[in-house]
Amino acid sequence: GENVEQHPSTLSVQEGDSAVIKCTYSDSASNYFPWYKQELGKRPQLIIDIRSNVGEKKDQRIAVTLNKTAKHFSLHITETQPEDSAVYFCAASLYGNNRLAFGKGNQVVVIP
Amino acid sequence: NAGVTQTPKFQVLKTGQSMTLQCAQDMNHEYMSWYRQDPGMGLRLIHYSVGAGITDQGEVPNGYNVSRSTTEDFPLRLLSAAPSQTSVYFCASSYSFGGAPYEQYFGPGTRLTVT
């Protein structure tokens, strides 16, 4: 089955700086890559996703890039704010199959 | 819409007891999944369903049963609780369009402790 890995496990950034989280996946057939944010004690919520027919997608301060050849995708958060502090999970899935394989998560800490 | 609901929010069981975690969604989603979340382990898929009457095993299915008799409900049964099943359990639902998967909506979670 699909194996998704995330690095680094914890990321501390100064407020206003950028944060980048990278994920790698093992199944070259995977074609849907969402990112979820989970605040302490809350449920995971989708923040952005990308499909394999595009290389980059942006939504305000958040962007995701996909490199299908290298089988990795990254989350970019610009102008970080304290409310960006959370655990971020990447995941991968196949079309025709809503079964997601999640990475282990990255703790992002934004230092005011 | 209530979205995805889960009951109970908290539960303490003794080793060997059985129980059912309830999950319901009102979005008419065909896909439903159960995950467990343990520190440092991310979200691991226990069981999932692609529609009423159809279920399949995920990554960590041992010790758990599911059934899906209706589109709305997807209960998770712990057959004989073990301390290793202490975890936070999330139910999620999603849909697809033209085969393309879309957002999974998560319930609020159930925190289970087995002593």
CSV table of C-alpha atoms in Angstrom, one decimal:
chain,number,residue,atom,x,y,z
A,1,GLY,CA,0.0,0.0,0.0
A,2,GLU,CA,0.9,3.7,-0.1
A,3,ASN,CA,3.5,4.9,2.3
A,4,VAL,CA,3.7,8.7,3.0
A,5,GLU,CA,6.6,10.2,5.0
A,6,GLN,CA,6.8,13.8,6.4
A,7,HIS,CA,9.9,15.7,7.4
A,8,PRO,CA,10.8,17.5,9.6
A,9,SER,CA,8.7,16.3,12.6
A,10,THR,CA,8.8,19.7,14.3
A,11,LEU,CA,9.4,23.1,12.8
A,12,SER,CA,9.8,26.3,14.7
A,13,VAL,CA,9.6,29.6,12.9
A,14,GLN,CA,9.6,33.3,13.8
A,15,GLU,CA,6.3,35.0,13.1
A,16,GLY,CA,6.3,36.5,9.7
A,17,ASP,CA,8.8,33.9,8.3
A,18,SER,CA,7.9,31.1,5.9
A,19,ALA,CA,7.4,27.4,6.8
A,20,VAL,CA,7.9,24.6,4.4
A,21,ILE,CA,6.9,20.9,5.0
A,22,LYS,CA,7.9,18.2,2.6
A,23,CYS,CA,6.2,14.8,2.1
A,24,THR,CA,7.3,11.9,0.0
A,25,TYR,CA,5.0,9.1,-1.3
A,26,SER,CA,5.8,5.6,-2.5
A,27,ASP,CA,3.0,4.8,-5.0
A,28,SER,CA,3.6,6.5,-8.4
A,29,ALA,CA,-0.1,5.9,-9.2
A,30,SER,CA,-1.3,8.2,-6.4
A,31,ASN,CA,-2.9,11.3,-7.9
A,32,TYR,CA,-4.6,13.2,-5.1
A,33,PHE,CA,-2.6,15.0,-2.3
A,34,PRO,CA,-4.4,16.9,0.5
A,35,TRP,CA,-3.0,18.7,3.5
A,36,TYR,CA,-4.9,18.8,6.8
A,37,LYS,CA,-4.3,21.1,9.8
A,38,GLN,CA,-5.1,19.9,13.3
A,39,GLU,CA,-5.2,22.3,16.2
A,40,LEU,CA,-4.7,21.0,19.7
A,41,GLY,CA,-7.7,19.0,20.8
A,42,LYS,CA,-9.6,19.5,17.5
A,43,ARG,CA,-10.4,17.5,14.4
A,44,PRO,CA,-8.2,17.6,11.3
A,45,GLN,CA,-9.5,20.0,8.6
A,46,LEU,CA,-8.5,20.3,5.0
A,47,ILE,CA,-6.5,23.4,4.2
A,48,ILE,CA,-5.4,22.7,0.6
A,49,ASP,CA,-5.2,19.9,-1.9
A,50,ILE,CA,-3.6,19.2,-5.2
A,51,ARG,CA,-4.2,16.8,-8.0
A,52,SER,CA,-1.5,15.2,-10.2
A,53,ASN,CA,-2.5,17.2,-13.3
A,54,VAL,CA,-1.1,20.4,-11.8
A,55,GLY,CA,2.3,21.3,-10.3
A,56,GLU,CA,1.3,24.1,-7.9
A,57,LYS,CA,-1.8,25.5,-6.2
A,58,LYS,CA,-2.1,28.6,-4.0
A,59,ASP,CA,-4.7,29.9,-1.6
A,60,GLN,CA,-3.7,33.2,0.0
A,61,ARG,CA,-0.7,32.4,2.3
A,62,ILE,CA,-0.7,28.7,1.6
A,63,ALA,CA,0.7,26.9,-1.4
A,64,VAL,CA,1.3,23.3,-2.3
A,65,THR,CA,3.8,22.1,-4.9
A,66,LEU,CA,4.0,18.6,-6.5
A,67,ASN,CA,6.9,16.9,-8.1
A,68,LYS,CA,5.6,13.7,-9.6
A,69,THR,CA,9.0,12.5,-10.9
A,70,ALA,CA,10.5,12.7,-7.5
A,71,LYS,CA,7.3,11.6,-5.8
A,72,HIS,CA,7.2,14.5,-3.3
A,73,PHE,CA,4.9,17.4,-2.5
A,74,SER,CA,5.4,20.3,-0.2
A,75,LEU,CA,3.3,22.7,1.8
A,76,HIS,CA,4.4,26.4,1.9
A,77,ILE,CA,3.1,28.8,4.5
A,78,THR,CA,4.2,32.4,4.0
A,79,GLU,CA,4.0,35.3,6.5
A,80,THR,CA,3.4,32.9,9.3
A,81,GLN,CA,1.1,34.0,12.2
A,82,PRO,CA,0.5,32.5,15.7
A,83,GLU,CA,-2.7,30.9,14.5
A,84,ASP,CA,-0.7,28.8,12.1
A,85,SER,CA,0.7,26.9,15.0
A,86,ALA,CA,-0.7,23.3,14.7
A,87,VAL,CA,0.0,19.9,13.4
A,88,TYR,CA,0.0,19.5,9.7
A,89,PHE,CA,-0.7,16.2,8.0
A,90,CYS,CA,-0.1,15.3,4.3
A,91,ALA,CA,-1.9,12.4,2.6
A,92,ALA,CA,-2.1,10.6,-0.7
A,93,SER,CA,-4.9,8.8,-2.5
A,94,LEU,CA,-5.8,7.3,-5.8
A,95,TYR,CA,-8.7,8.3,-8.0
A,96,GLY,CA,-11.6,5.8,-7.7
A,97,ASN,CA,-10.5,5.2,-4.1
A,98,ASN,CA,-11.1,7.7,-1.4
A,99,ARG,CA,-8.8,5.8,0.9
A,100,LEU,CA,-6.2,8.2,2.3
A,101,ALA,CA,-2.7,7.3,3.5
A,102,PHE,CA,-1.5,9.9,6.0
A,103,GLY,CA,1.9,10.9,7.0
A,104,LYS,CA,2.8,11.1,10.7
A,105,GLY,CA,2.4,14.8,10.9
A,106,ASN,CA,4.5,17.9,11.5
A,107,GLN,CA,4.2,20.2,14.5
A,108,VAL,CA,4.6,23.8,13.4
A,109,VAL,CA,5.3,26.3,16.2
A,110,VAL,CA,5.2,30.0,15.3
A,111,ILE,CA,7.1,32.1,17.7
A,112,PRO,CA,5.7,35.6,18.2
B,1,ASN,CA,-26.2,20.2,8.5
B,2,ALA,CA,-24.6,18.6,11.5
B,3,GLY,CA,-21.8,17.2,9.3
B,4,VAL,CA,-20.1,14.2,10.9
B,5,THR,CA,-21.1,13.4,14.5
B,6,GLN,CA,-19.5,10.9,16.9
B,7,THR,CA,-20.6,9.5,20.2
B,8,PRO,CA,-19.4,9.2,22.9
B,9,LYS,CA,-16.8,12.0,23.2
B,10,PHE,CA,-15.0,10.1,26.0
B,11,GLN,CA,-15.0,6.5,27.1
B,12,VAL,CA,-13.2,4.4,29.7
B,13,LEU,CA,-13.3,0.7,29.3
B,14,LYS,CA,-11.8,-2.2,31.2
B,15,THR,CA,-9.7,-4.8,29.4
B,16,GLY,CA,-12.0,-7.4,27.8
B,17,GLN,CA,-15.1,-5.2,27.6
B,18,SER,CA,-16.8,-4.5,24.3
B,19,MET,CA,-18.4,-1.3,23.0
B,20,THR,CA,-19.5,0.5,19.9
B,21,LEU,CA,-18.4,3.9,18.7
B,22,GLN,CA,-21.1,5.6,16.8
B,23,CYS,CA,-20.6,7.7,13.7
B,24,ALA,CA,-23.2,9.4,11.5
B,25,GLN,CA,-23.1,11.9,8.6
B,26,ASP,CA,-25.9,13.9,7.0
B,27,MET,CA,-24.1,14.9,3.8
B,28,ASN,CA,-25.1,11.8,1.8
B,29,HIS,CA,-21.4,10.9,1.3
B,30,GLU,CA,-20.7,7.5,-0.1
B,31,TYR,CA,-17.3,7.0,1.6
B,32,MET,CA,-16.8,6.7,5.3
B,33,SER,CA,-13.6,5.8,7.3
B,34,TRP,CA,-12.5,5.1,10.8
B,35,TYR,CA,-9.0,6.3,11.9
B,36,ARG,CA,-7.1,6.0,15.1
B,37,GLN,CA,-4.7,8.7,16.2
B,38,ASP,CA,-1.8,8.0,18.5
B,39,PRO,CA,1.0,10.4,19.5
B,40,GLY,CA,3.7,10.4,16.8
B,41,MET,CA,1.8,8.0,14.6
B,42,GLY,CA,-0.4,10.2,12.6
B,43,LEU,CA,-3.8,9.0,11.4
B,44,ARG,CA,-4.0,5.3,10.7
B,45,LEU,CA,-6.9,3.8,8.8
B,46,ILE,CA,-8.8,1.1,10.6
B,47,HIS,CA,-11.7,0.3,8.3
B,48,TYR,CA,-13.5,2.1,5.5
B,49,SER,CA,-16.6,1.8,3.4
B,50,VAL,CA,-17.4,2.8,-0.2
B,51,GLY,CA,-21.2,2.6,0.3
B,52,ALA,CA,-23.9,0.9,2.2
B,53,GLY,CA,-23.2,-2.8,2.6
B,54,ILE,CA,-19.6,-2.5,1.5
B,55,THR,CA,-16.7,-2.4,3.9
B,56,ASP,CA,-13.0,-3.1,3.7
B,57,GLN,CA,-10.0,-3.3,6.0
B,58,GLY,CA,-7.5,-0.5,6.4
B,59,GLU,CA,-4.0,-0.5,7.9
B,60,VAL,CA,-4.8,-1.6,11.5
B,61,PRO,CA,-8.1,-3.6,11.5
B,62,ASN,CA,-7.3,-6.2,14.1
B,63,GLY,CA,-9.7,-6.0,17.1
B,64,TYR,CA,-12.3,-3.9,15.3
B,65,ASN,CA,-15.4,-4.7,13.3
B,66,VAL,CA,-17.6,-2.4,11.2
B,67,SER,CA,-20.8,-2.6,9.3
B,68,ARG,CA,-22.6,-0.1,7.1
B,69,SER,CA,-26.3,-0.8,6.8
B,70,THR,CA,-27.2,2.7,5.8
B,71,THR,CA,-25.4,5.6,4.0
B,72,GLU,CA,-25.6,7.7,7.1
B,73,ASP,CA,-24.2,5.4,9.8
B,74,PHE,CA,-20.9,3.6,10.2
B,75,PRO,CA,-20.4,2.2,13.7
B,76,LEU,CA,-17.1,0.8,14.9
B,77,ARG,CA,-17.2,-2.1,17.3
B,78,LEU,CA,-14.4,-3.1,19.7
B,79,LEU,CA,-14.8,-6.8,20.3
B,80,SER,CA,-12.6,-7.2,23.4
B,81,ALA,CA,-10.9,-4.0,24.5
B,82,ALA,CA,-7.1,-4.1,25.1
B,83,PRO,CA,-4.9,-1.3,26.5
B,84,SER,CA,-3.2,-1.0,23.1
B,85,GLN,CA,-6.5,0.3,21.8
B,86,THR,CA,-6.2,3.4,24.0
B,87,SER,CA,-6.4,6.1,21.4
B,88,VAL,CA,-8.4,9.0,19.8
B,89,TYR,CA,-10.8,7.7,17.2
B,90,PHE,CA,-11.9,9.8,14.3
B,91,CYS,CA,-14.7,9.0,11.8
B,92,ALA,CA,-14.6,10.7,8.4
B,93,SER,CA,-16.8,10.9,5.4
B,94,SER,CA,-16.1,12.0,1.8
B,95,TYR,CA,-17.4,11.9,-1.7
B,96,SER,CA,-16.0,11.5,-5.2
B,97,PHE,CA,-17.0,13.0,-8.5
B,98,GLY,CA,-16.1,11.3,-11.7
B,99,GLY,CA,-13.8,9.0,-9.7
B,100,ALA,CA,-11.8,12.0,-8.3
B,101,PRO,CA,-11.7,12.0,-4.5
B,102,TYR,CA,-12.7,15.1,-2.5
B,103,GLU,CA,-12.3,16.4,1.0
B,104,GLN,CA,-12.7,14.1,4.0
B,105,TYR,CA,-14.8,15.6,6.7
B,106,PHE,CA,-13.9,14.5,10.2
B,107,GLY,CA,-16.0,14.1,13.2
B,108,PRO,CA,-15.0,15.6,16.6
B,109,GLY,CA,-13.4,12.3,17.8
B,110,THR,CA,-13.8,9.9,20.6
B,111,ARG,CA,-11.1,9.6,23.3
B,112,LEU,CA,-11.0,6.0,24.5
B,113,THR,CA,-9.0,4.8,27.4
B,114,VAL,CA,-8.7,1.1,28.2
B,115,THR,CA,-7.4,0.1,31.6
